[in-house]
Amino acid sequence: MANNDSIKKTITVALLLCIVCSVVVSTASVVLKPLQIANKELDFKRNILAAAGLLEEGKRVDDLFGAIETKIVDLETGQFSSDIDAASYDQRAAVKDPKLSDALSAEEDLASLSRREKFAKVYLVNGDSGLEKVILPISGYGLWGTMYGFLALEADMNTVVGLGFYDHKETPGLGAEIENPKWKALWEGKEIYSSDGSVAFTVIKGSVAPGSAGAQYKVDGLSGATLTSVGVDHMIKFWLGENGYSVFLNKLKAGEA
Ligand SMILES: Cc1cc2nc3c(=O)[nH]c(=O)nc-3n(C[C@H](O)[C@H](O)[C@H](O)COP(=O)(O)O)c2cc1C
């Protein structure tokens, strides 16, 4: 009988174990990949619905998402575009493609993004009386990385319905409190634009005193996470400003998009 303590046997067993383990791990990775992609897609849709206040307990996300119209906007002209296929367009990837994005000057780059995509994928909620809500993808640098989310506006293109973040690198308990439902609830009903059309909205340091001047434009900063709060403030100022969605929102409001 062969000696179980022989070096040859030990190496053979270790090698076999390595091969079996690597086959199991790579099979799991290949088999689970489509599931991971599907889950990411579902989470993306869930966030869009949540920002628009359309998530309903017990209802399938895909069914609820069926009520949402997805369209491509040319950010330069502020008009809907059919040059790009909405279903396959990846806005996050487009920002890295020189053909699909433009470099931002230091003065323009409020949200520290370096580049801005030429086309945005927006989501429209239509009701019996026409357009009810518009959901806009937004992004901007926080403390540790780029934060990605959505901002939903009422049909007046000014009042906030809600916001949500689906990807960021902020610290749990600090910057990651941007996901806290209590904080997000503070945004509901806030206004973006002042009467002259400029972005008046701001995330302040500290708390907004109810009824104080301009309170309708202000949201409390996150305590202990001022740097992330500033990132969110800059993100809103960039995306709702003239290099973001303001041209489109004005056209959409006037029925000219
Ligand atoms: C490990 C570590 C992680 C931190 N993460 C965040 C963060 O995600 N967002 C943030 O704004 N501040 C974060 N901070 C705190 C910032 O350095 C800074 O102190 C804070 O933003 C200031 O906010 P305050 O003026 O409300 O205290 C972190 C600090 C440490 C030590």
mmCIF file of C-alpha atoms and ligand atoms in Angstrom:
data_model
loop_
_atom_site.group_PDB
_atom_site.id
_atom_site.type_symbol
_atom_site.label_atom_id
_atom_site.label_comp_id
_atom_site.label_asym_id
_atom_site.label_seq_id
_atom_site.Cartn_x
_atom_site.Cartn_y
_atom_site.Cartn_z
ATOM 1 C CA MET A 1 0.000 0.000 0.000
ATOM 2 C CA ALA A 2 1.371 3.504 -0.960
ATOM 3 C CA ASN A 3 2.499 5.714 1.893
ATOM 4 C CA ASN A 4 -0.109 8.433 2.549
ATOM 5 C CA ASP A 5 2.623 10.723 3.859
ATOM 6 C CA SER A 6 4.630 10.635 0.600
ATOM 7 C CA ILE A 7 5.393 14.035 -0.976
ATOM 8 C CA LYS A 8 4.022 12.826 -4.342
ATOM 9 C CA LYS A 9 0.646 11.922 -2.828
ATOM 10 C CA THR A 10 0.430 15.191 -0.858
ATOM 11 C CA ILE A 11 1.143 17.253 -3.987
ATOM 12 C CA THR A 12 -1.343 15.201 -6.073
ATOM 13 C CA VAL A 13 -4.138 15.719 -3.501
ATOM 14 C CA ALA A 14 -3.373 19.456 -3.232
ATOM 15 C CA LEU A 15 -3.366 19.819 -7.028
ATOM 16 C CA LEU A 16 -6.617 17.901 -7.442
ATOM 17 C CA LEU A 17 -8.224 20.025 -4.732
ATOM 18 C CA CYS A 18 -7.065 23.213 -6.511
ATOM 19 C CA ILE A 19 -8.476 22.022 -9.851
ATOM 20 C CA VAL A 20 -11.822 20.992 -8.338
ATOM 21 C CA CYS A 21 -12.140 24.304 -6.434
ATOM 22 C CA SER A 22 -11.244 26.435 -9.455
ATOM 23 C CA VAL A 23 -13.767 24.556 -11.631
ATOM 24 C CA VAL A 24 -16.482 25.101 -8.972
ATOM 25 C CA VAL A 25 -15.649 28.838 -8.599
ATOM 26 C CA SER A 26 -15.477 29.548 -12.350
ATOM 27 C CA THR A 27 -18.671 27.571 -13.036
ATOM 28 C CA ALA A 28 -20.470 29.526 -10.307
ATOM 29 C CA SER A 29 -19.159 32.797 -11.739
ATOM 30 C CA VAL A 30 -20.288 31.963 -15.304
ATOM 31 C CA VAL A 31 -23.655 30.555 -14.220
ATOM 32 C CA LEU A 32 -24.437 33.434 -11.850
ATOM 33 C CA LYS A 33 -23.321 36.260 -14.196
ATOM 34 C CA PRO A 34 -26.685 36.597 -16.041
ATOM 35 C CA LEU A 35 -28.473 36.572 -12.676
ATOM 36 C CA GLN A 36 -26.191 39.339 -11.373
ATOM 37 C CA ILE A 37 -26.834 41.458 -14.487
ATOM 38 C CA ALA A 38 -30.600 40.905 -14.166
ATOM 39 C CA ASN A 39 -30.501 41.889 -10.466
ATOM 40 C CA LYS A 40 -28.504 45.053 -11.244
ATOM 41 C CA GLU A 41 -31.050 45.990 -13.914
ATOM 42 C CA LEU A 42 -33.900 45.363 -11.467
ATOM 43 C CA ASP A 43 -32.231 47.490 -8.797
ATOM 44 C CA PHE A 44 -31.743 50.290 -11.344
ATOM 45 C CA LYS A 45 -35.455 50.204 -12.211
ATOM 46 C CA ARG A 46 -36.400 50.016 -8.523
ATOM 47 C CA ASN A 47 -34.412 53.186 -7.864
ATOM 48 C CA ILE A 48 -36.088 55.049 -10.719
ATOM 49 C CA LEU A 49 -39.509 54.027 -9.404
ATOM 50 C CA ALA A 50 -38.542 54.918 -5.821
ATOM 51 C CA ALA A 51 -37.348 58.407 -6.809
ATOM 52 C CA ALA A 52 -40.693 58.993 -8.513
ATOM 53 C CA GLY A 53 -42.633 57.616 -5.512
ATOM 54 C CA LEU A 54 -44.024 54.800 -7.676
ATOM 55 C CA LEU A 55 -42.788 51.745 -5.790
ATOM 56 C CA GLU A 56 -45.667 49.690 -4.480
ATOM 57 C CA GLU A 57 -45.378 46.902 -1.935
ATOM 58 C CA GLY A 58 -46.259 43.499 -3.397
ATOM 59 C CA LYS A 59 -46.094 44.620 -7.025
ATOM 60 C CA ARG A 60 -43.445 43.478 -9.483
ATOM 61 C CA VAL A 61 -40.843 46.115 -10.370
ATOM 62 C CA ASP A 62 -40.999 45.166 -14.071
ATOM 63 C CA ASP A 63 -44.795 45.607 -14.105
ATOM 64 C CA LEU A 64 -44.588 49.022 -12.404
ATOM 65 C CA PHE A 65 -41.782 50.070 -14.742
ATOM 66 C CA GLY A 66 -44.077 49.340 -17.696
ATOM 67 C CA ALA A 67 -45.838 52.662 -16.985
ATOM 68 C CA ILE A 68 -42.595 54.578 -17.533
ATOM 69 C CA GLU A 69 -41.526 55.891 -20.923
ATOM 70 C CA THR A 70 -37.779 55.932 -21.566
ATOM 71 C CA LYS A 71 -36.454 58.596 -23.926
ATOM 72 C CA ILE A 72 -33.125 59.978 -25.102
ATOM 73 C CA VAL A 73 -32.426 63.692 -24.807
ATOM 74 C CA ASP A 74 -29.784 65.626 -26.715
ATOM 75 C CA LEU A 75 -28.461 67.805 -23.879
ATOM 76 C CA GLU A 76 -27.098 70.445 -26.272
ATOM 77 C CA THR A 77 -30.434 71.144 -27.993
ATOM 78 C CA GLY A 78 -32.636 70.072 -25.087
ATOM 79 C CA GLN A 79 -34.722 67.991 -27.446
ATOM 80 C CA PHE A 80 -35.657 64.341 -27.645
ATOM 81 C CA SER A 81 -33.442 62.455 -30.045
ATOM 82 C CA SER A 82 -34.042 59.316 -32.075
ATOM 83 C CA ASP A 83 -30.366 59.095 -33.147
ATOM 84 C CA ILE A 84 -29.677 56.793 -30.199
ATOM 85 C CA ASP A 85 -31.513 53.616 -29.219
ATOM 86 C CA ALA A 86 -32.904 54.186 -25.720
ATOM 87 C CA ALA A 87 -33.024 50.482 -24.849
ATOM 88 C CA SER A 88 -29.331 49.847 -25.423
ATOM 89 C CA TYR A 89 -27.868 53.276 -24.523
ATOM 90 C CA ASP A 90 -25.577 53.197 -21.481
ATOM 91 C CA GLN A 91 -25.231 56.748 -20.189
ATOM 92 C CA ARG A 92 -22.522 55.846 -17.680
ATOM 93 C CA ALA A 93 -20.395 54.264 -20.395
ATOM 94 C CA ALA A 94 -21.035 57.185 -22.783
ATOM 95 C CA VAL A 95 -19.254 59.641 -20.505
ATOM 96 C CA LYS A 96 -16.002 57.739 -21.086
ATOM 97 C CA ASP A 97 -16.466 57.701 -24.887
ATOM 98 C CA PRO A 98 -14.966 60.801 -26.597
ATOM 99 C CA LYS A 99 -17.513 60.455 -29.420
ATOM 100 C CA LEU A 100 -20.438 60.502 -27.006
ATOM 101 C CA SER A 101 -19.210 63.066 -24.481
ATOM 102 C CA ASP A 102 -17.519 66.458 -24.198
ATOM 103 C CA ALA A 103 -14.788 67.610 -21.819
ATOM 104 C CA LEU A 104 -15.935 70.115 -19.189
ATOM 105 C CA SER A 105 -13.849 73.156 -18.369
ATOM 106 C CA ALA A 106 -12.902 73.669 -14.706
ATOM 107 C CA GLU A 107 -15.486 76.446 -14.513
ATOM 108 C CA GLU A 108 -18.250 74.243 -15.938
ATOM 109 C CA ASP A 109 -17.343 71.122 -13.978
ATOM 110 C CA LEU A 110 -19.276 71.805 -10.768
ATOM 111 C CA ALA A 111 -19.812 68.122 -9.995
ATOM 112 C CA SER A 112 -16.176 67.065 -10.679
ATOM 113 C CA LEU A 113 -17.120 64.750 -13.543
ATOM 114 C CA SER A 114 -14.429 65.842 -16.084
ATOM 115 C CA ARG A 115 -16.744 65.041 -19.021
ATOM 116 C CA ARG A 116 -20.449 65.289 -19.793
ATOM 117 C CA GLU A 117 -22.283 62.878 -22.036
ATOM 118 C CA LYS A 118 -24.025 64.387 -25.099
ATOM 119 C CA PHE A 119 -27.152 62.299 -24.587
ATOM 120 C CA ALA A 120 -29.134 61.536 -21.442
ATOM 121 C CA LYS A 121 -31.630 58.766 -20.857
ATOM 122 C CA VAL A 122 -34.651 60.250 -19.099
ATOM 123 C CA TYR A 123 -37.803 58.618 -17.790
ATOM 124 C CA LEU A 124 -41.287 60.062 -18.196
ATOM 125 C CA VAL A 125 -44.420 59.260 -16.221
ATOM 126 C CA ASN A 126 -47.561 60.049 -18.192
ATOM 127 C CA GLY A 127 -51.061 60.211 -16.741
ATOM 128 C CA ASP A 128 -54.540 60.962 -18.091
ATOM 129 C CA SER A 129 -53.764 64.667 -18.178
ATOM 130 C CA GLY A 130 -50.376 64.280 -19.889
ATOM 131 C CA LEU A 131 -46.882 64.372 -18.414
ATOM 132 C CA GLU A 132 -46.916 63.941 -14.625
ATOM 133 C CA LYS A 133 -43.280 63.425 -13.658
ATOM 134 C CA VAL A 134 -39.833 63.375 -15.188
ATOM 135 C CA ILE A 135 -36.981 61.331 -13.715
ATOM 136 C CA LEU A 136 -33.465 62.497 -14.490
ATOM 137 C CA PRO A 137 -30.200 60.574 -14.050
ATOM 138 C CA ILE A 138 -27.709 62.596 -11.994
ATOM 139 C CA SER A 139 -24.097 62.014 -10.966
ATOM 140 C CA GLY A 140 -21.362 63.854 -9.127
ATOM 141 C CA TYR A 141 -18.275 63.307 -7.033
ATOM 142 C CA GLY A 142 -18.774 62.754 -3.301
ATOM 143 C CA LEU A 143 -15.886 62.251 -0.887
ATOM 144 C CA TRP A 144 -14.711 58.845 -2.132
ATOM 145 C CA GLY A 145 -16.033 58.534 -5.649
ATOM 146 C CA THR A 146 -18.776 59.340 -8.117
ATOM 147 C CA MET A 147 -22.317 59.038 -6.799
ATOM 148 C CA TYR A 148 -25.019 57.957 -9.260
ATOM 149 C CA GLY A 149 -28.719 58.490 -8.782
ATOM 150 C CA PHE A 150 -31.981 59.941 -9.988
ATOM 151 C CA LEU A 151 -33.944 63.100 -9.296
ATOM 152 C CA ALA A 152 -37.669 63.125 -10.029
ATOM 153 C CA LEU A 153 -39.525 66.371 -10.704
ATOM 154 C CA GLU A 154 -43.215 67.241 -10.961
ATOM 155 C CA ALA A 155 -44.629 68.327 -14.335
ATOM 156 C CA ASP A 156 -43.826 71.956 -13.395
ATOM 157 C CA MET A 157 -40.155 70.907 -13.912
ATOM 158 C CA ASN A 158 -39.356 72.590 -10.624
ATOM 159 C CA THR A 159 -40.840 70.741 -7.636
ATOM 160 C CA VAL A 160 -38.912 67.723 -6.354
ATOM 161 C CA VAL A 161 -40.840 64.455 -6.158
ATOM 162 C CA GLY A 162 -37.883 62.534 -4.749
ATOM 163 C CA LEU A 163 -34.333 61.391 -5.248
ATOM 164 C CA GLY A 164 -32.350 58.205 -4.866
ATOM 165 C CA PHE A 165 -28.817 56.875 -5.288
ATOM 166 C CA TYR A 166 -28.106 53.449 -6.735
ATOM 167 C CA ASP A 167 -24.290 53.531 -6.699
ATOM 168 C CA HIS A 168 -21.720 55.391 -4.597
ATOM 169 C CA LYS A 169 -18.609 54.830 -2.505
ATOM 170 C CA GLU A 170 -19.477 56.966 0.539
ATOM 171 C CA THR A 171 -18.907 55.662 4.073
ATOM 172 C CA PRO A 172 -21.734 53.759 5.797
ATOM 173 C CA GLY A 173 -23.127 55.846 8.664
ATOM 174 C CA LEU A 174 -21.594 59.053 7.219
ATOM 175 C CA GLY A 175 -21.807 59.904 3.522
ATOM 176 C CA ALA A 176 -23.863 56.790 2.778
ATOM 177 C CA GLU A 177 -26.690 58.437 4.716
ATOM 178 C CA ILE A 178 -27.638 59.886 1.310
ATOM 179 C CA GLU A 179 -29.602 56.638 1.079
ATOM 180 C CA ASN A 180 -31.434 57.219 4.364
ATOM 181 C CA PRO A 181 -35.202 57.450 3.652
ATOM 182 C CA LYS A 182 -35.566 60.109 6.403
ATOM 183 C CA TRP A 183 -33.040 62.364 4.661
ATOM 184 C CA LYS A 184 -34.524 61.736 1.228
ATOM 185 C CA ALA A 185 -37.980 62.616 2.594
ATOM 186 C CA LEU A 186 -36.664 66.147 3.325
ATOM 187 C CA TRP A 187 -36.367 66.682 -0.430
ATOM 188 C CA GLU A 188 -40.024 66.078 -1.265
ATOM 189 C CA GLY A 189 -41.758 69.290 -2.341
ATOM 190 C CA LYS A 190 -38.565 71.370 -2.449
ATOM 191 C CA GLU A 191 -38.093 73.684 -5.417
ATOM 192 C CA ILE A 192 -35.116 73.884 -7.746
ATOM 193 C CA TYR A 193 -35.412 77.167 -9.637
ATOM 194 C CA SER A 194 -35.870 80.733 -8.398
ATOM 195 C CA SER A 195 -38.194 83.066 -10.324
ATOM 196 C CA ASP A 196 -35.332 84.215 -12.602
ATOM 197 C CA GLY A 197 -34.750 80.604 -13.735
ATOM 198 C CA SER A 198 -31.425 80.109 -11.949
ATOM 199 C CA VAL A 199 -30.845 77.100 -9.681
ATOM 200 C CA ALA A 200 -31.741 78.239 -6.148
ATOM 201 C CA PHE A 201 -31.703 74.783 -4.583
ATOM 202 C CA THR A 202 -28.970 74.122 -2.057
ATOM 203 C CA VAL A 203 -27.969 71.513 0.517
ATOM 204 C CA ILE A 204 -27.038 73.658 3.512
ATOM 205 C CA LYS A 205 -24.730 72.897 6.442
ATOM 206 C CA GLY A 206 -26.986 72.330 9.442
ATOM 207 C CA SER A 207 -30.778 72.326 9.553
ATOM 208 C CA VAL A 208 -33.283 74.379 7.616
ATOM 209 C CA ALA A 209 -35.467 76.434 9.962
ATOM 210 C CA PRO A 210 -39.085 75.796 8.934
ATOM 211 C CA GLY A 211 -40.669 78.907 7.443
ATOM 212 C CA SER A 212 -37.316 80.725 7.113
ATOM 213 C CA ALA A 213 -36.533 82.729 3.987
ATOM 214 C CA GLY A 214 -35.889 80.439 1.007
ATOM 215 C CA ALA A 215 -36.674 77.286 3.023
ATOM 216 C CA GLN A 216 -38.454 75.870 -0.051
ATOM 217 C CA TYR A 217 -35.059 75.726 -1.803
ATOM 218 C CA LYS A 218 -33.051 74.240 1.069
ATOM 219 C CA VAL A 219 -32.363 70.770 2.430
ATOM 220 C CA ASP A 220 -30.428 69.921 5.639
ATOM 221 C CA GLY A 221 -26.852 68.758 5.115
ATOM 222 C CA LEU A 222 -25.889 65.385 6.555
ATOM 223 C CA SER A 223 -24.270 65.866 9.926
ATOM 224 C CA GLY A 224 -20.731 64.445 10.030
ATOM 225 C CA ALA A 225 -20.785 64.177 6.226
ATOM 226 C CA THR A 226 -20.436 67.736 4.990
ATOM 227 C CA LEU A 227 -18.127 66.695 2.159
ATOM 228 C CA THR A 228 -20.671 64.265 0.701
ATOM 229 C CA SER A 229 -23.449 66.849 1.234
ATOM 230 C CA VAL A 230 -21.427 69.413 -0.723
ATOM 231 C CA GLY A 231 -20.985 66.798 -3.468
ATOM 232 C CA VAL A 232 -24.765 66.311 -3.646
ATOM 233 C CA ASP A 233 -25.300 70.091 -3.686
ATOM 234 C CA HIS A 234 -22.841 70.490 -6.574
ATOM 235 C CA MET A 235 -24.398 67.584 -8.436
ATOM 236 C CA ILE A 236 -27.839 69.218 -8.344
ATOM 237 C CA LYS A 237 -26.430 72.620 -9.335
ATOM 238 C CA PHE A 238 -24.601 71.045 -12.284
ATOM 239 C CA TRP A 239 -27.357 68.765 -13.600
ATOM 240 C CA LEU A 240 -30.203 71.230 -13.204
ATOM 241 C CA GLY A 241 -28.074 74.058 -14.593
ATOM 242 C CA GLU A 242 -27.397 75.177 -18.155
ATOM 243 C CA ASN A 243 -24.853 72.409 -18.852
ATOM 244 C CA GLY A 244 -27.258 69.810 -17.536
ATOM 245 C CA TYR A 245 -31.018 69.542 -18.002
ATOM 246 C CA SER A 246 -32.254 73.148 -17.801
ATOM 247 C CA VAL A 247 -32.503 73.640 -21.604
ATOM 248 C CA PHE A 248 -34.405 70.354 -21.886
ATOM 249 C CA LEU A 249 -36.695 71.057 -18.910
ATOM 250 C CA ASN A 250 -37.662 74.474 -20.299
ATOM 251 C CA LYS A 251 -38.479 72.913 -23.686
ATOM 252 C CA LEU A 252 -40.374 70.026 -22.076
ATOM 253 C CA LYS A 253 -42.449 72.491 -20.039
ATOM 254 C CA ALA A 254 -43.209 74.524 -23.156
ATOM 255 C CA GLY A 255 -44.104 71.327 -25.071
ATOM 256 C CA GLU A 256 -41.170 71.890 -27.449
ATOM 257 C CA ALA A 257 -38.828 69.055 -26.467
HETATM 258 C C1 LIG B 1 -12.843 56.889 7.776
HETATM 259 C C2 LIG B 1 -13.620 58.150 7.511
HETATM 260 C C3 LIG B 1 -14.629 58.115 6.573
HETATM 261 C C4 LIG B 1 -15.345 59.277 6.288
HETATM 262 N N1 LIG B 1 -16.327 59.248 5.339
HETATM 263 C C5 LIG B 1 -17.003 60.358 5.033
HETATM 264 C C6 LIG B 1 -17.985 60.365 4.010
HETATM 265 O O1 LIG B 1 -18.315 59.339 3.388
HETATM 266 N N2 LIG B 1 -18.578 61.546 3.726
HETATM 267 C C7 LIG B 1 -18.264 62.713 4.371
HETATM 268 O O2 LIG B 1 -18.827 63.740 4.023
HETATM 269 N N3 LIG B 1 -17.375 62.716 5.368
HETATM 270 C C8 LIG B 1 -16.733 61.583 5.708
HETATM 271 N N4 LIG B 1 -15.800 61.598 6.687
HETATM 272 C C9 LIG B 1 -15.663 62.814 7.495
HETATM 273 C C10 LIG B 1 -14.935 63.928 6.747
HETATM 274 O O3 LIG B 1 -13.555 63.747 6.796
HETATM 275 C C11 LIG B 1 -15.306 65.284 7.370
HETATM 276 O O4 LIG B 1 -14.869 65.291 8.682
HETATM 277 C C12 LIG B 1 -16.797 65.534 7.365
HETATM 278 O O5 LIG B 1 -17.283 65.496 6.054
HETATM 279 C C13 LIG B 1 -17.106 66.911 7.951
HETATM 280 O O6 LIG B 1 -18.494 66.973 8.191
HETATM 281 P P1 LIG B 1 -19.098 67.826 9.397
HETATM 282 O O7 LIG B 1 -18.620 69.225 9.157
HETATM 283 O O8 LIG B 1 -20.597 67.714 9.254
HETATM 284 O O9 LIG B 1 -18.595 67.216 10.653
HETATM 285 C C14 LIG B 1 -15.062 60.465 6.980
HETATM 286 C C15 LIG B 1 -14.042 60.474 7.934
HETATM 287 C C16 LIG B 1 -13.343 59.341 8.199
HETATM 288 C C17 LIG B 1 -12.244 59.381 9.233
#
